[in-house]
Every structure is written in C-alpha cells, then in structure tokens.
Short mmCIF file of C-alpha atoms in Angstrom, two decimals:
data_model
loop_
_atom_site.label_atom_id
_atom_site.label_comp_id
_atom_site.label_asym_id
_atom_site.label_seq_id
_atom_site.Cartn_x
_atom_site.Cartn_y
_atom_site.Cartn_z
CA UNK W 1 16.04 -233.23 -133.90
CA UNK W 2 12.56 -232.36 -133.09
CA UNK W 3 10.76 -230.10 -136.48
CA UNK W 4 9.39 -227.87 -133.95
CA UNK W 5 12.61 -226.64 -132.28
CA UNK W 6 13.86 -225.93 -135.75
CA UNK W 7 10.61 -224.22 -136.80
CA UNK W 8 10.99 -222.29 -133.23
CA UNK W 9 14.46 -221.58 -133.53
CA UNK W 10 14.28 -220.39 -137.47
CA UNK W 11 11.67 -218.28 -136.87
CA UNK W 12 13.11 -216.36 -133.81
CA UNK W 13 15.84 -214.95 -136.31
CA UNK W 14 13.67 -214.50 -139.35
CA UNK W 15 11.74 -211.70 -136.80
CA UNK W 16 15.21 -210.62 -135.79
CA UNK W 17 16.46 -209.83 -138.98
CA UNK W 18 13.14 -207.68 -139.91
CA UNK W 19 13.77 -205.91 -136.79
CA UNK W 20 17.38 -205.52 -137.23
CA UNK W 21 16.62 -203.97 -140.83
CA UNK W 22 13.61 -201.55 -139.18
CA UNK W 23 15.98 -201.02 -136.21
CA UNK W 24 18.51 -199.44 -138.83
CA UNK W 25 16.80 -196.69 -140.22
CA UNK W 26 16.23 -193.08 -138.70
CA UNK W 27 13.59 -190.38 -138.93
CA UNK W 28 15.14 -187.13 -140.80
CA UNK W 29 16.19 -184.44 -138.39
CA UNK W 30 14.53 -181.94 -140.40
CA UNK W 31 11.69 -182.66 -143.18
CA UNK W 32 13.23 -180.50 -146.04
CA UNK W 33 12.50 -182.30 -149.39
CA UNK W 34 15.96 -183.27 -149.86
CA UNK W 35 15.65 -185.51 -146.04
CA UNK W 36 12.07 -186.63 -146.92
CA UNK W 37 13.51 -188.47 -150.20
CA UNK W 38 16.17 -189.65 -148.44
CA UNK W 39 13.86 -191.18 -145.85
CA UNK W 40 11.70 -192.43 -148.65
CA UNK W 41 14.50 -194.37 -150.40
CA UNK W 42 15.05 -195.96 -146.78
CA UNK W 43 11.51 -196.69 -147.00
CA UNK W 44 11.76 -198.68 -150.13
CA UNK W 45 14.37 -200.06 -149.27
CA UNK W 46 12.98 -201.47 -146.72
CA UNK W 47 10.06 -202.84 -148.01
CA UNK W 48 12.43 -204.30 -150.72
CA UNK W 49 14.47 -206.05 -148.02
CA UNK W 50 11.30 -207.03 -145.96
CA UNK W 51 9.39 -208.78 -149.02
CA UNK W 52 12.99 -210.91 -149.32
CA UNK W 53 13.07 -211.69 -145.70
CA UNK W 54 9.26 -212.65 -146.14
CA UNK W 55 9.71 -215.17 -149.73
CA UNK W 56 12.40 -216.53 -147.67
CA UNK W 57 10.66 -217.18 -144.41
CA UNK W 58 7.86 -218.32 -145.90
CA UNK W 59 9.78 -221.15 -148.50
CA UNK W 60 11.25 -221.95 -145.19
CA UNK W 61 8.47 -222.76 -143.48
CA UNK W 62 6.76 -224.33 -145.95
CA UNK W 63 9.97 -226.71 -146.19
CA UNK W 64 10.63 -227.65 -142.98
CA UNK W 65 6.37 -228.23 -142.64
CA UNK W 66 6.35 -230.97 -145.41
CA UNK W 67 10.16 -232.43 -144.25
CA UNK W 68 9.25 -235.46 -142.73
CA UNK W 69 12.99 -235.58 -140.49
CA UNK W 70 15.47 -233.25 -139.64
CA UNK W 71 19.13 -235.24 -140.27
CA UNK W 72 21.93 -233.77 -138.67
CA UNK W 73 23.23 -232.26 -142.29
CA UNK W 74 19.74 -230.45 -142.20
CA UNK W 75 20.66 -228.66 -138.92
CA UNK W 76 23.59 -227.79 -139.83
CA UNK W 77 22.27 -226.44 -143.48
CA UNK W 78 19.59 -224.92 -141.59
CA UNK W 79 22.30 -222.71 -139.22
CA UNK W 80 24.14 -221.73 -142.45
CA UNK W 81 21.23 -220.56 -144.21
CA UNK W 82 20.11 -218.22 -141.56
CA UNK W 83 23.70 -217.15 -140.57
CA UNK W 84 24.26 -215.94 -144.42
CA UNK W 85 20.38 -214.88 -144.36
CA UNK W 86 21.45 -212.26 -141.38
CA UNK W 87 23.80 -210.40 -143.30
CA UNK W 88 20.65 -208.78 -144.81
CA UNK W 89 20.78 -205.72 -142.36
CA UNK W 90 24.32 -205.02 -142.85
CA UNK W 91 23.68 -204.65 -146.86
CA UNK W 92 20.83 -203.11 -146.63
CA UNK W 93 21.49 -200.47 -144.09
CA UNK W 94 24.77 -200.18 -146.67
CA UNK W 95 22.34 -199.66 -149.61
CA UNK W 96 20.32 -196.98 -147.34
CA UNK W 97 23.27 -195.16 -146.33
CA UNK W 98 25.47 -194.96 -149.46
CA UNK W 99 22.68 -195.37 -152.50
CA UNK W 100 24.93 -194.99 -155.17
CA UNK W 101 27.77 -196.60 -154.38
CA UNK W 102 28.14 -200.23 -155.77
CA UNK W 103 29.91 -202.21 -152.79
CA UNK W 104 26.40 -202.72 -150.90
CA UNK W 105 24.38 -203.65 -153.78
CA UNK W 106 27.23 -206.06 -154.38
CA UNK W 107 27.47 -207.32 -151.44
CA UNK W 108 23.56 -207.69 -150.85
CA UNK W 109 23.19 -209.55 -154.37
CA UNK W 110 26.36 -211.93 -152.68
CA UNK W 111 24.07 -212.49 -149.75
CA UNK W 112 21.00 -213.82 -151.76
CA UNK W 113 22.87 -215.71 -154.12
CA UNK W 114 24.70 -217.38 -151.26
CA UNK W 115 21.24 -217.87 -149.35
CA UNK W 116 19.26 -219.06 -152.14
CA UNK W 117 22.13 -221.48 -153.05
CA UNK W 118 22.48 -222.95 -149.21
CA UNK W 119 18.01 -222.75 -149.37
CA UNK W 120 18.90 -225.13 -152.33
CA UNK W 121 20.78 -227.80 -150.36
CA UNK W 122 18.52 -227.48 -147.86
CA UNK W 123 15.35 -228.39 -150.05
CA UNK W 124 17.26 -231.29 -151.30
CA UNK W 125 18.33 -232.96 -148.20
CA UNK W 126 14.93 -232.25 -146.33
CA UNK W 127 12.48 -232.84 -148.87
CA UNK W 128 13.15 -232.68 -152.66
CA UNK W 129 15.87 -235.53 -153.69
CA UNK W 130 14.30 -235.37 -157.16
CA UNK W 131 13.68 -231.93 -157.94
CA UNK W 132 11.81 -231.48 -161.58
CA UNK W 133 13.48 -229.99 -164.38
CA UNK W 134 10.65 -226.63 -164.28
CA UNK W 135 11.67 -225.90 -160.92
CA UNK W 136 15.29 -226.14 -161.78
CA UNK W 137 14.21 -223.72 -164.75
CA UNK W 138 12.82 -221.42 -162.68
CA UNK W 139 15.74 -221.16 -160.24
CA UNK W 140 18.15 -220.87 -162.93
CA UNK W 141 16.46 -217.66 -163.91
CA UNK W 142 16.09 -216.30 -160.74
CA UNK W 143 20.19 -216.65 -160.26
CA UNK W 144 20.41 -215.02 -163.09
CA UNK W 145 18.32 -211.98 -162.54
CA UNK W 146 19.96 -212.35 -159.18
CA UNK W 147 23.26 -211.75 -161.03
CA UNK W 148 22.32 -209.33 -163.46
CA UNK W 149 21.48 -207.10 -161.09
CA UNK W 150 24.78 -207.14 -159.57
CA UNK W 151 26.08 -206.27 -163.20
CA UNK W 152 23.85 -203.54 -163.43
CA UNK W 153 25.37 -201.91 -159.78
CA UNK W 154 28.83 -201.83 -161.38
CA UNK W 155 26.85 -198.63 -163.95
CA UNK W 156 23.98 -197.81 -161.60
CA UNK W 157 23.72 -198.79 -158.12
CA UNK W 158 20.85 -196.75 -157.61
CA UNK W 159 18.84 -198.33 -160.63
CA UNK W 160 20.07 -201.75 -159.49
CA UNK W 161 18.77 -201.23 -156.17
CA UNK W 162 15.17 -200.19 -157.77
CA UNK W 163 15.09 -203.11 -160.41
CA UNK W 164 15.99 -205.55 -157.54
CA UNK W 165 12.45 -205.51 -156.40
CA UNK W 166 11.44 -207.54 -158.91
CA UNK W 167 13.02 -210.71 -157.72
CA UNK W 168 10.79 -210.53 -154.52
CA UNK W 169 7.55 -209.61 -156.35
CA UNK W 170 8.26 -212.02 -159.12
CA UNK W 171 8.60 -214.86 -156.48
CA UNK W 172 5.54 -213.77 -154.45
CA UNK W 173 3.41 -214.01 -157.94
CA UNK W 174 4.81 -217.83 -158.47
CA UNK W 175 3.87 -218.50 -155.16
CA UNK W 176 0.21 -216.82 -155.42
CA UNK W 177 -0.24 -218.40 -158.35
CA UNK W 178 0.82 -222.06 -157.61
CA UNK W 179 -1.29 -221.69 -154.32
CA UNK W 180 -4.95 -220.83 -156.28
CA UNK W 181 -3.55 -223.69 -158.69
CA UNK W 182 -3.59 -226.22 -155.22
CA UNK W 183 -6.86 -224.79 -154.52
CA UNK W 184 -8.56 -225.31 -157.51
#
C-alpha cells in the first residue's frame, strides 16, 4: 500500500477524534462559579486529552515517515491502532461528565494502554525490528505510570484525572529534548 494513503487516511481520524472530543463539551447555561469550574475542568480535560491525541499523532507520523513499506500486517495494525485510539472521546467526555467517578478514568487509562501497546507492534513491524534496551526502558515506565494512575482512580478519580497529565507532558519533553539532541 502506498505511505501516502496511510498518512492521508491516519490523519483524517487523528483530526476527527480532536473534534469529536471539542464537539463533546458545552458552554454553562449560566456562569455561576459552581458552572464556570465545571466548564474549567472540561477545559483541562480537554487539553489533557488533546496533548495525548497530539504525542500520538505525532509518533505516528514520524513512524510511518521513516517506514520504508507498508506490509499488509502494518495496515491492518495501523486500523487497530486508530480504532482503539477513537475511544478517546467516549472516556473523556465520561471523565468530563462524571469527574469523580472511577469507571471513565478506568476505562480511558484501558484505552492508552491498549493504544500504546498496538503503537508498539506497529513500530516493530514498520520500522524498529531491533528496538534498544533505553527505549524499552522508557516504555516500561510509561506503562507503568500509565497503570498507576488507574490505581490511583480506584481512591481518587478526580486526582487521577489531574496527575494523568503528566504522561503527555512527560512524553512531549523526551521528544523536545531528543529533537535539539538531532539538531545539535
């Protein structure tokens, strides 16, 4: 299969799911304080979801630009990845709408492990057959902040939900970091 239909094709629902997620929340009715901090937590979650959506996209991309073919198994890892990656919304509309309730956080910690382990097979099968050992390290730890977090939603959902931020601005830093490394 041609890279660029992939690219094309993985892109169109990347945007999708961003809108899907923006599409889901609502102005209050009313701005009492009580409404404006509900819209705020909406907000952060948001963002939250949005910087997720973004790491993701943008391994993606970077993936499929360096794969040198697409075999059939990629496609098909491809189509998985984004199915599970679309479930986003639904968890984090759930996490907007019921913040402390632990099913949503649960279920949204599900969809990234799930994701990131598909993302996985995918990098090996495109690109990576011989992943290092440091990358492995770092992966390892993200799955397990990954799962801590859902650990923490069983006690506090709501403090879950804040910590959970980190794995997205954790993974940007790595990124901006190993990028001025490749440019120096």
């Amino acid at each position: 299969m041609p890279k660029n239909r992939l690219e094309a094709f993985s892109d169109g629902v990347f945007a999708i799911i961003i809108t899907i997620i923006v599409l889901g929340m609502t102005l209050p009715a009313s701005f009492t304080v009580a409404n404006i901090e509900s819209f705020m937590w909406d907000i952060f979650i948001f963002i939250e979801s949005g910087l997720i959506i973004g790491q993701f996209w943008y391994s993606h991309s970077q993936l499929l630009d360096q794969a040198k073919s697409i075999p059939v198994v990629g496609v098909f890892l491809n189509i998985l990845f984004l199915l599970v990656l679309s479930l986003v919304p639904l968890f984090t509309r759930g996490v907007m709408e019921s913040p402390d309730s632990t099913s949503p956080i649960i279920g949204f910690v599900a969809t990234i492990l799930i994701t990131s382990i598909i993302y996985q097979l995918l990098l090996y099968y495109l690109n990576d057959r011989n992943m290092r050992v440091d990358n492995w390290k770092f992966r390892m730890a993200s799955f397990i902040f990954v799962i801590a977090i859902g650990v923490i939603s069983f006690f506090s959902p709501r403090a879950s939900s804040v910590l959970f931020i980190i794995f997205p601005i954790i993974g940007w830093i790595v990124k901006l970091m190993s990028s001025r490394a490749e440019i120096k």
